[in-house]
Short mmCIF file of C-alpha atoms and ligand atoms in Angstrom, two decimals:
data_model
loop_
_atom_site.label_atom_id
_atom_site.label_comp_id
_atom_site.label_asym_id
_atom_site.label_seq_id
_atom_site.Cartn_x
_atom_site.Cartn_y
_atom_site.Cartn_z
CA MET A 14 5.83 -7.33 32.61
CA ALA A 15 7.34 -3.92 33.31
CA ILE A 16 8.98 -2.45 30.27
CA THR A 17 11.90 -0.15 30.82
CA ILE A 18 13.76 1.81 28.24
CA GLU A 19 17.14 3.39 28.49
CA ILE A 20 17.58 6.29 26.19
CA ASN A 21 21.12 7.32 25.52
CA HIS A 22 20.33 10.29 23.37
CA ALA A 23 22.53 10.27 20.30
CA LYS A 24 22.38 14.02 20.81
CA THR A 25 24.77 13.83 23.77
CA ARG A 26 27.10 11.58 21.81
CA ALA A 27 26.92 13.76 18.70
CA LYS A 28 27.59 16.90 20.74
CA ALA A 29 30.60 15.27 22.41
CA ALA A 30 31.93 14.15 19.02
CA ALA A 31 31.38 17.61 17.56
CA ALA A 32 33.17 19.19 20.54
CA ALA A 33 36.11 16.86 19.93
CA GLY A 34 36.01 17.84 16.25
CA LEU A 35 35.32 14.25 15.22
CA PRO A 36 32.46 13.30 12.96
CA VAL A 37 31.01 9.80 12.93
CA VAL A 38 33.25 7.71 10.67
CA PRO A 39 31.52 4.37 10.17
CA GLN A 40 33.56 1.28 9.40
CA ALA A 41 32.76 -0.97 6.45
CA VAL A 42 31.02 -4.20 7.36
CA ARG A 43 30.16 -7.41 5.55
CA GLY A 44 27.15 -9.60 6.13
CA PRO A 45 23.67 -10.50 4.89
CA ILE A 46 22.05 -7.27 6.06
CA ARG A 47 24.74 -5.19 4.41
CA ARG A 48 24.11 -7.13 1.18
CA ILE A 49 20.37 -6.43 1.41
CA LYS A 50 21.17 -2.73 1.94
CA TRP A 51 23.44 -2.67 -1.13
CA ALA A 52 20.67 -4.31 -3.19
CA ILE A 53 18.10 -1.75 -1.99
CA LEU A 54 20.56 1.08 -2.67
CA LEU A 55 21.07 -0.14 -6.24
CA LEU A 56 17.37 -0.62 -6.80
CA THR A 57 16.24 2.73 -5.38
CA LEU A 58 18.97 4.73 -7.15
CA SER A 59 18.21 2.98 -10.45
CA ILE A 60 14.51 3.77 -10.08
CA TYR A 61 15.29 7.40 -9.24
CA TYR A 62 17.71 8.02 -12.14
CA VAL A 63 15.87 6.01 -14.82
CA THR A 64 12.19 6.82 -14.16
CA PRO A 65 12.11 10.27 -15.90
CA PHE A 66 13.26 8.60 -19.13
CA VAL A 67 10.55 5.92 -19.12
CA ARG A 68 7.93 6.67 -21.81
CA TRP A 69 4.18 6.03 -21.58
CA ASP A 70 1.86 6.48 -24.53
CA ARG A 71 -1.20 8.57 -23.58
CA GLY A 72 -2.33 9.51 -27.05
CA PRO A 73 -1.55 12.43 -29.33
CA ASN A 74 -2.45 15.35 -27.06
CA ALA A 75 -0.75 14.24 -23.86
CA PRO A 76 2.87 14.05 -22.69
CA ASP A 77 4.52 10.65 -23.11
CA GLN A 78 6.65 10.76 -19.95
CA ALA A 79 5.61 7.99 -17.53
CA VAL A 80 6.11 10.10 -14.38
CA LEU A 81 5.72 13.84 -14.78
CA LEU A 82 4.77 16.67 -12.43
CA ASP A 83 3.48 19.18 -14.97
CA PHE A 84 3.00 22.26 -12.78
CA ALA A 85 2.50 24.57 -15.76
CA ASN A 86 -0.69 22.70 -16.73
CA GLY A 87 -1.63 21.53 -13.25
CA ARG A 88 -1.21 17.80 -13.92
CA LEU A 89 0.53 14.92 -12.22
CA TYR A 90 1.15 11.88 -14.41
CA ALA A 91 2.19 8.50 -13.02
CA PHE A 92 1.98 5.80 -15.71
CA PHE A 93 -1.76 5.18 -16.33
CA VAL A 94 -2.83 7.61 -13.61
CA GLU A 95 -3.45 11.28 -14.39
CA ILE A 96 -4.17 13.57 -11.47
CA TRP A 97 -5.84 16.94 -11.96
CA PRO A 98 -6.02 19.62 -9.26
CA GLN A 99 -9.63 18.46 -8.69
CA ASP A 100 -8.29 14.98 -7.79
CA LEU A 101 -5.90 16.18 -5.10
CA TYR A 102 -8.06 14.52 -2.45
CA LEU A 103 -6.78 11.20 -3.86
CA VAL A 104 -3.17 12.36 -3.40
CA THR A 105 -4.06 13.38 0.16
CA GLY A 106 -5.51 9.89 0.64
CA LEU A 107 -2.28 8.33 -0.65
CA LEU A 108 -0.23 10.44 1.78
CA VAL A 109 -2.46 9.37 4.68
CA LEU A 110 -2.07 5.74 3.52
CA ALA A 111 1.73 6.11 3.33
CA SER A 112 1.82 7.53 6.89
CA THR A 113 -0.36 4.68 8.16
CA VAL A 114 1.88 2.10 6.47
CA LEU A 115 4.89 3.79 8.08
CA ILE A 116 3.25 3.60 11.52
CA LEU A 117 2.35 -0.07 10.91
CA THR A 118 5.96 -0.80 9.87
CA ASN A 119 7.11 0.96 13.01
CA ALA A 120 4.85 -1.28 15.11
CA LEU A 121 6.23 -4.39 13.38
CA ALA A 122 9.93 -3.61 13.00
CA GLY A 123 10.72 -0.04 14.02
CA ARG A 124 12.44 2.44 11.71
CA LEU A 125 12.96 0.03 8.79
CA TRP A 126 12.23 2.76 6.25
CA CYS A 127 14.96 4.94 7.80
CA GLY A 128 17.56 2.19 7.83
CA PHE A 129 17.01 0.81 4.35
CA ALA A 130 15.12 3.03 1.92
CA CYS A 131 15.13 6.66 3.13
CA PRO A 132 16.90 8.85 0.54
CA GLN A 133 19.11 10.31 3.29
CA THR A 134 20.33 6.80 4.19
CA VAL A 135 20.75 5.72 0.56
CA TRP A 136 22.75 8.77 -0.56
CA THR A 137 24.81 8.86 2.65
CA ASP A 138 25.69 5.20 2.08
CA LEU A 139 26.75 6.01 -1.47
CA PHE A 140 28.86 8.99 -0.35
CA LEU A 141 30.48 6.88 2.38
CA LEU A 142 31.33 4.21 -0.19
CA VAL A 143 33.05 6.84 -2.36
CA GLU A 144 34.91 8.21 0.68
CA ARG A 145 36.05 4.72 1.68
CA VAL A 146 37.23 3.82 -1.82
CA ILE A 147 39.23 7.05 -2.19
CA GLU A 148 40.48 7.77 1.33
CA GLY A 149 40.70 4.28 2.80
CA GLY A 150 39.11 2.48 5.74
CA ARG A 151 37.89 3.94 9.02
CA ARG A 152 41.25 3.75 10.76
CA GLN A 153 42.97 5.67 7.95
CA ARG A 154 40.21 8.28 7.79
CA LEU A 155 40.33 8.80 11.55
CA LYS A 156 44.13 9.19 11.34
CA ASN A 157 43.62 11.92 8.72
CA PHE A 158 41.77 14.17 11.19
CA GLY A 159 44.14 16.83 12.43
CA ALA A 160 47.07 15.37 10.45
CA PRO A 161 49.05 17.77 8.22
CA LEU A 162 47.81 17.96 4.64
CA THR A 163 50.17 15.97 2.41
CA PRO A 164 50.03 16.15 -1.43
CA LYS A 165 48.58 12.63 -1.45
CA ARG A 166 45.79 13.60 0.94
CA ALA A 167 45.07 16.80 -0.98
CA VAL A 168 44.63 14.77 -4.17
CA GLN A 169 42.43 12.23 -2.36
CA SER A 170 40.31 14.99 -0.86
CA ALA A 171 39.92 16.75 -4.22
CA ALA A 172 38.97 13.43 -5.86
CA LYS A 173 36.41 12.67 -3.14
CA HIS A 174 34.73 16.08 -3.34
CA THR A 175 34.73 15.96 -7.14
CA ALA A 176 33.03 12.55 -7.06
CA TRP A 177 30.53 13.79 -4.46
CA LEU A 178 29.76 16.86 -6.55
CA LEU A 179 29.27 14.76 -9.70
CA ILE A 180 26.83 12.46 -7.86
CA SER A 181 25.06 15.53 -6.44
CA LEU A 182 24.86 17.10 -9.88
CA ALA A 183 23.40 13.90 -11.34
CA THR A 184 20.91 13.78 -8.44
CA GLY A 185 19.91 17.46 -8.66
CA GLY A 186 19.76 17.31 -12.45
CA THR A 187 17.58 14.20 -12.38
CA LEU A 188 15.10 15.79 -9.99
CA ILE A 189 14.22 18.54 -12.46
CA PHE A 190 13.66 15.91 -15.16
CA TYR A 191 10.55 14.93 -13.20
CA PHE A 192 9.08 18.40 -13.86
CA THR A 193 9.55 18.65 -17.60
CA ASP A 194 10.14 16.40 -20.60
CA ALA A 195 13.40 14.68 -19.61
CA PRO A 196 14.92 13.84 -23.04
CA ASP A 197 14.16 17.36 -24.35
CA LEU A 198 15.68 19.00 -21.29
CA LEU A 199 18.71 16.70 -21.47
CA ARG A 200 19.25 17.68 -25.12
CA ASP A 201 18.93 21.37 -24.20
CA LEU A 202 21.38 20.99 -21.34
CA ALA A 203 23.85 19.12 -23.57
CA ALA A 204 23.59 21.91 -26.15
CA GLY A 205 24.20 24.53 -23.45
CA ASN A 206 20.70 25.82 -23.98
CA PHE A 207 19.30 26.13 -20.45
CA SER A 208 17.13 28.63 -18.66
CA ALA A 209 18.16 30.46 -15.49
CA ASN A 210 15.23 28.75 -13.80
CA ALA A 211 16.50 25.25 -14.64
CA LEU A 212 20.05 26.18 -13.60
CA THR A 213 18.85 27.59 -10.27
CA TRP A 214 16.94 24.44 -9.39
CA ILE A 215 19.82 22.17 -10.45
CA ALA A 216 22.15 24.26 -8.26
CA VAL A 217 19.75 24.11 -5.29
CA PHE A 218 19.24 20.33 -5.50
CA THR A 219 22.95 19.67 -6.15
CA GLY A 220 23.92 21.76 -3.13
CA THR A 221 21.32 20.06 -0.92
CA THR A 222 22.51 16.58 -1.89
CA TYR A 223 26.17 17.50 -1.39
CA GLY A 224 25.51 19.12 1.99
CA LEU A 225 23.09 16.55 3.42
CA ALA A 226 24.79 13.33 2.24
CA GLY A 227 28.39 14.56 2.37
CA PHE A 228 28.45 16.53 5.61
CA ALA A 229 25.20 16.50 7.61
CA ARG A 230 24.81 12.69 7.34
CA GLU A 231 23.61 11.25 10.69
CA GLN A 232 22.82 14.76 11.97
CA VAL A 233 19.84 14.77 9.57
CA CYS A 234 18.51 11.50 11.04
CA THR A 235 19.09 12.63 14.61
CA PHE A 236 18.21 16.34 14.63
CA MET A 237 16.44 17.37 11.42
CA CYS A 238 14.07 14.48 10.76
CA PRO A 239 10.78 14.49 12.74
CA TRP A 240 10.62 10.67 12.78
CA PRO A 241 12.94 10.14 15.79
CA ARG A 242 10.97 12.79 17.70
CA LEU A 243 7.80 10.78 17.04
CA GLN A 244 9.43 7.62 18.37
CA GLY A 245 8.64 8.76 21.92
CA ALA A 246 4.95 8.50 21.06
CA ILE A 247 4.96 5.46 18.74
CA TRP A 248 7.90 3.35 20.00
CA ASP A 249 6.62 -0.16 20.51
CA PRO A 250 8.35 -2.65 22.85
CA GLU A 251 6.93 -5.57 20.83
CA ALA A 252 8.39 -4.33 17.52
CA TYR A 253 11.37 -6.21 16.10
CA THR A 254 13.93 -3.44 16.46
CA VAL A 255 17.69 -3.86 16.72
CA ASN A 256 18.53 -4.69 20.34
CA TYR A 257 21.40 -6.11 22.38
CA ARG A 258 20.75 -9.32 24.32
CA ASP A 259 22.38 -8.02 27.47
CA TYR A 260 21.36 -11.09 29.46
CA ARG A 261 23.62 -13.06 27.12
CA GLY A 262 26.37 -10.49 26.54
CA GLU A 263 27.07 -9.38 30.12
CA GLN A 264 29.39 -9.41 31.97
CA ARG A 265 31.61 -8.34 29.12
CA THR A 266 35.11 -9.59 29.15
CA SER A 267 37.96 -10.26 26.75
CA ALA A 268 37.78 -13.30 24.47
CA LYS A 269 40.75 -14.86 26.24
CA LYS A 270 39.33 -14.32 29.73
CA ALA A 271 35.91 -15.56 28.62
CA ALA A 272 37.50 -18.78 27.30
CA GLU A 273 39.37 -19.27 30.60
CA LEU A 274 36.20 -18.71 32.63
CA ARG A 275 34.27 -21.20 30.51
CA LEU A 276 37.08 -23.74 30.85
CA ARG A 277 36.73 -23.44 34.61
CA GLY A 278 32.97 -24.05 34.23
CA GLU A 279 32.12 -20.47 35.12
CA THR A 280 29.80 -18.27 33.13
CA ALA A 281 31.08 -15.46 30.93
CA GLY A 282 29.20 -12.93 28.83
CA ASP A 283 29.44 -13.26 25.05
CA CYS A 284 30.33 -9.59 24.48
CA VAL A 285 34.09 -9.24 24.19
CA ASP A 286 33.84 -5.45 24.13
CA CYS A 287 35.52 -5.28 20.73
CA GLY A 288 33.59 -2.12 19.82
CA GLN A 289 32.82 -3.37 16.30
CA CYS A 290 29.08 -2.70 16.71
CA VAL A 291 29.81 0.95 17.54
CA ALA A 292 32.47 1.34 14.83
CA VAL A 293 30.08 0.33 12.02
CA CYS A 294 27.12 2.37 13.24
CA PRO A 295 26.33 5.23 10.85
CA ILE A 296 24.70 7.16 13.71
CA GLY A 297 27.49 6.58 16.22
CA ILE A 298 25.31 4.71 18.71
CA ASP A 299 26.35 2.04 21.19
CA ILE A 300 23.26 -0.15 21.03
CA ARG A 301 24.47 -2.05 24.09
CA GLU A 302 23.33 0.90 26.19
CA GLY A 303 19.68 0.16 25.37
CA PRO A 304 17.06 1.19 22.82
CA ASN A 305 17.81 4.52 21.26
CA PHE A 306 15.34 6.70 19.42
CA ALA A 307 18.09 7.84 17.04
CA CYS A 308 18.79 4.24 15.92
CA ILE A 309 17.67 3.86 12.31
CA ASN A 310 17.33 0.07 12.61
CA CYS A 311 19.80 -0.48 9.75
CA GLY A 312 21.12 -3.72 11.28
CA LEU A 313 24.79 -3.06 10.42
CA CYS A 314 25.74 -3.65 14.07
CA VAL A 315 23.96 -7.04 13.77
CA ASP A 316 26.25 -7.98 10.87
CA ALA A 317 29.32 -6.70 12.74
CA CYS A 318 28.55 -8.60 15.93
CA ASP A 319 27.55 -11.79 14.07
CA GLY A 320 30.97 -11.65 12.37
CA VAL A 321 32.68 -11.40 15.76
CA MET A 322 30.56 -14.24 17.20
CA ALA A 323 31.40 -16.44 14.17
CA LYS A 324 35.13 -15.89 14.76
CA LEU A 325 34.73 -16.73 18.45
CA GLY A 326 32.64 -19.83 17.74
CA ARG A 327 29.67 -18.40 19.65
CA PRO A 328 26.05 -18.38 18.39
CA ARG A 329 24.98 -15.41 16.30
CA GLY A 330 22.37 -12.92 17.48
CA LEU A 331 23.99 -11.19 20.44
CA ILE A 332 22.73 -8.06 18.71
CA ASP A 333 19.65 -8.86 16.67
CA TYR A 334 16.27 -7.80 15.36
CA GLU A 335 14.46 -8.66 18.57
CA SER A 336 11.65 -6.99 20.48
CA TRP A 337 12.58 -5.10 23.62
CA ALA A 338 9.83 -7.03 25.41
CA ASN A 339 11.64 -10.28 24.53
CA ILE A 340 14.92 -8.84 25.83
CA GLU A 341 13.15 -8.24 29.14
CA ARG A 342 11.67 -11.74 29.01
CA GLY A 343 15.15 -13.12 28.36
CA ARG A 344 16.48 -11.31 31.42
CA SER A 345 14.03 -13.24 33.58
CA ASN A 346 14.61 -16.52 31.75
CA GLU A 347 11.22 -16.45 30.06
CA SER A 348 10.83 -17.76 26.52
CA PRO A 349 10.60 -15.17 23.76
CA ARG A 350 7.14 -14.51 22.33
CA ASN A 351 6.25 -13.47 18.82
CA ARG A 352 3.66 -10.73 19.15
CA LEU A 353 3.63 -9.41 15.59
CA LEU A 354 -0.10 -10.14 15.52
CA ARG A 355 -1.66 -7.99 18.22
CA PRO A 356 -4.66 -5.61 18.33
CA LYS A 357 -2.53 -2.62 17.34
CA THR A 358 -0.97 -4.25 14.24
CA VAL A 359 -4.26 -5.87 13.21
CA GLY A 360 -6.06 -2.53 13.58
CA LEU A 361 -3.37 -0.68 11.60
CA THR A 362 -3.41 -3.35 8.86
CA ALA A 363 -7.20 -3.07 8.63
CA ALA A 364 -6.89 0.74 8.44
CA CYS A 365 -4.31 0.43 5.62
CA LEU A 366 -6.54 -2.00 3.68
CA ALA A 367 -9.61 0.19 4.17
CA LEU A 368 -7.71 3.28 3.03
CA ALA A 369 -6.22 1.48 0.03
CA GLY A 370 -9.66 0.13 -0.91
CA THR A 371 -11.29 3.56 -0.61
CA ILE A 372 -8.56 5.19 -2.71
CA GLY A 373 -8.80 2.38 -5.29
CA VAL A 374 -12.57 2.83 -5.57
CA GLY A 375 -12.05 6.61 -5.80
CA PHE A 376 -9.62 6.12 -8.69
CA ALA A 377 -11.88 3.62 -10.43
CA MET A 378 -14.93 5.88 -10.17
CA ARG A 379 -13.20 8.98 -11.50
CA THR A 380 -14.76 10.32 -14.67
CA THR A 381 -13.05 12.19 -17.49
CA LEU A 382 -15.69 14.92 -17.13
CA THR A 383 -16.24 17.28 -14.23
CA LEU A 384 -19.40 19.33 -13.85
CA SER A 385 -19.86 22.16 -11.39
CA VAL A 386 -22.80 24.54 -10.99
CA GLN A 387 -22.75 27.83 -9.15
CA HIS A 388 -25.88 29.89 -8.54
CA ASP A 389 -25.68 33.67 -9.17
CA ARG A 390 -25.54 35.51 -5.87
CA ASP A 391 -26.64 39.01 -6.78
CA PRO A 392 -29.43 39.02 -7.76
CA VAL A 393 -30.38 35.45 -6.86
CA ALA A 394 -33.65 35.73 -8.82
CA VAL A 395 -35.19 38.16 -11.30
CA ARG A 396 -38.95 38.67 -11.77
CA LEU A 397 -39.64 39.31 -15.48
CA SER A 398 -42.37 41.63 -16.83
CA ASP A 399 -44.55 38.62 -17.79
CA GLY A 400 -44.50 37.46 -14.18
CA SER A 401 -42.11 34.52 -14.71
CA LEU A 402 -39.05 34.02 -12.54
CA ARG A 403 -35.47 33.70 -13.79
CA ASN A 404 -32.45 32.24 -11.97
CA ALA A 405 -28.95 32.34 -13.45
CA TYR A 406 -26.05 29.93 -12.94
CA THR A 407 -22.44 29.44 -14.00
CA VAL A 408 -21.97 25.88 -15.25
CA LYS A 409 -18.40 24.66 -15.67
CA LEU A 410 -17.53 21.65 -17.82
CA LEU A 411 -14.05 20.18 -17.55
CA ASN A 412 -13.05 17.66 -20.20
CA LYS A 413 -10.15 15.67 -18.73
CA SER A 414 -9.88 13.28 -21.67
CA ALA A 415 -7.32 13.42 -24.48
CA SER A 416 -9.96 14.08 -27.17
CA PRO A 417 -12.61 16.82 -27.71
CA HIS A 418 -16.22 16.04 -26.77
CA ARG A 419 -19.68 17.47 -27.43
CA TYR A 420 -22.02 17.67 -24.49
CA THR A 421 -25.71 18.45 -24.22
CA LEU A 422 -27.03 20.11 -21.11
CA SER A 423 -30.49 19.49 -19.66
CA VAL A 424 -32.28 20.26 -16.43
CA SER A 425 -34.82 18.29 -14.41
CA GLY A 426 -36.76 18.79 -11.22
CA ILE A 427 -38.51 21.92 -12.43
CA ASP A 428 -40.74 22.98 -15.28
CA ALA A 429 -38.46 25.72 -16.64
CA ARG A 430 -36.91 26.91 -19.89
CA LEU A 431 -33.15 26.44 -20.00
CA SER A 432 -31.00 28.69 -22.14
CA ILE A 433 -27.28 29.11 -22.50
CA VAL A 434 -26.21 32.75 -22.84
CA GLY A 435 -24.46 33.40 -26.18
CA SER A 436 -25.43 30.02 -27.56
CA ASP A 437 -27.99 28.97 -30.10
CA GLY A 438 -30.68 27.46 -27.89
CA ILE A 439 -29.22 24.51 -26.05
CA ALA A 440 -27.06 23.18 -28.91
CA PRO A 441 -24.30 20.74 -27.93
CA ILE A 442 -21.32 22.41 -26.33
CA GLU A 443 -17.91 21.44 -27.69
CA VAL A 444 -15.14 21.21 -25.11
CA ALA A 445 -11.61 20.72 -26.43
CA ALA A 446 -9.36 17.94 -25.11
CA ASP A 447 -7.83 18.67 -21.74
CA ALA A 448 -9.80 21.94 -21.44
CA SER A 449 -12.73 23.51 -19.66
CA GLU A 450 -15.74 25.58 -20.71
CA SER A 451 -17.65 28.03 -18.55
CA LEU A 452 -21.33 28.65 -19.46
CA ARG A 453 -23.82 31.26 -18.32
CA VAL A 454 -27.12 29.41 -17.98
CA THR A 455 -30.57 30.74 -17.12
CA LEU A 456 -33.69 28.89 -15.99
CA THR A 457 -37.00 30.68 -16.51
CA ALA A 458 -40.08 29.27 -14.79
CA ALA A 459 -43.66 30.47 -15.06
CA GLY A 460 -44.52 29.62 -11.48
CA ALA A 461 -42.66 30.87 -8.42
CA GLU A 462 -41.34 27.78 -6.74
CA GLN A 463 -38.36 27.05 -4.53
CA LYS A 464 -36.96 23.66 -5.39
CA ASP A 465 -33.86 21.59 -6.16
CA VAL A 466 -32.88 21.47 -9.81
CA VAL A 467 -30.64 18.85 -11.36
CA PHE A 468 -28.31 19.81 -14.22
CA THR A 469 -27.26 16.89 -16.38
CA VAL A 470 -24.65 16.74 -19.15
CA ARG A 471 -24.57 13.92 -21.66
CA ASP A 472 -21.70 13.14 -24.02
CA GLU A 473 -21.94 11.59 -27.51
CA ALA A 474 -21.69 8.09 -26.05
CA GLY A 475 -24.64 8.68 -23.72
CA ASN A 476 -22.57 8.94 -20.51
CA THR A 477 -24.15 11.38 -18.09
CA LEU A 478 -23.03 13.44 -15.13
CA SER A 479 -25.31 15.47 -12.85
CA ALA A 480 -25.01 18.27 -10.31
CA THR A 481 -27.76 19.62 -8.08
CA ASP A 482 -28.43 23.26 -7.25
CA ARG A 483 -31.46 25.28 -6.14
CA PHE A 484 -34.07 27.36 -7.95
CA VAL A 485 -35.13 30.19 -5.63
CA GLU A 486 -37.76 32.91 -5.47
CA ARG A 487 -35.66 35.54 -3.70
S1 SF4 B 14 30.32 -6.35 18.32
FE1 SF4 B 14 29.35 -7.79 19.68
S2 SF4 B 14 31.07 -8.54 20.88
FE2 SF4 B 14 31.79 -6.69 19.93
S3 SF4 B 14 31.34 -5.06 21.41
FE3 SF4 B 14 29.58 -5.19 20.07
S4 SF4 B 14 28.19 -6.55 21.13
FE4 SF4 B 14 30.19 -6.86 22.04
S1 SF4 B 15 22.68 0.93 16.48
FE1 SF4 B 15 22.86 -0.64 14.91
S2 SF4 B 15 20.85 -0.62 13.89
FE2 SF4 B 15 21.00 1.26 15.09
S3 SF4 B 15 21.75 2.77 13.66
FE3 SF4 B 15 23.55 1.92 14.70
S4 SF4 B 15 24.21 0.24 13.38
FE4 SF4 B 15 22.16 0.77 12.72
#
């Protein structure tokens, strides 16, 4: 089956609206999808605002904030997980996994993330709710454009911007709680005891929230976000994206005319051209013109059209989560096919599982001790007066646990004397909790051999960790 796609770039529409001085003013809508979106909005905002205040006991020498990005000490804490700079490969793995999940979601149901859980969508929704409550519905807000400023409107506008700024301040303020102990910082802020650094970041994040959610809104989703640009490469005709069943909706006509046509036994399209689907769209798209890369798949037009169909006594689903391939099948009277399970989605699911498994194993196999060995470069070897050969190394021990440990160092793979510079023989080395120790170590061998040497550290409990380096002649 040939797949065609009409792309009415939201860009053209947005430019036309901007030229006319009219922003997109979405209308409120009721329906099951809108309810799901409200629930997700509540959930995601609650998680965002509450998380910095959740405590997590990690013992006496560690912070008790459940989620903390401690840049000063180079740590990232997330509940029972503690990431050190040495573990950043795991964070990279998680980012790759998140991207793969996003691509899989795109193959199954398009831009679901954008429409339901993206912070830009969530905060814009919240700002629109505030605007609607204070300034009235879409019709009233559209009437306000270009109208003279009355005292009532000035008060409404001041109230709206004050509310937006308060939300932005709460959002910007909360973000910095993720970087330091939240209750302490909150107490400092309440006592007026804040640093210029904290104030600067609060101001930056407050301004960004206010600007992006209050003014830029759909422009972010259409022009600033890279995701719609990627749609050209990853758009999938079998994905359940929001589409208009044109084979059912056309020819559009008024409700009255459609009823007359049906009474006469003639066919009439279900679309009554009421414009509700366009009025509720937060991006300003007319989905009846075909798939649009700027569509965030939020489904609000589905709710709007289902409401119209219910009033007209027609079946729901004129606009629906439906694959574009099925729309094309519908046009030629073929039955719709569910192709959620196909090589691409199976492959992506397998890739996600493999990545998650690898990351899980990586986490599980992490030790609280890191050992690294670096051979001296200049000179690489020294011949002593008694004819023996000496190589020197820098051995670094990193104790990532919350308590101090004593480690003994040994070497195997060579018949050589090991000594730690500045230490009494090879006595156990004490490394404080959450700290590292750098040792100068020499190996002196009677013979002149080139071979691999294995350095091993052992803690009090008998756990060992090894690192291999080379003993060289020159
Ligand atoms: S809401 Fe439904 S009936 Fe109204 S214009 Fe959109 S598609 Fe047509
Ligand atoms: S066209 Fe429909 S699904 Fe797409 S952004 Fe607009 S309202 Fe949301």
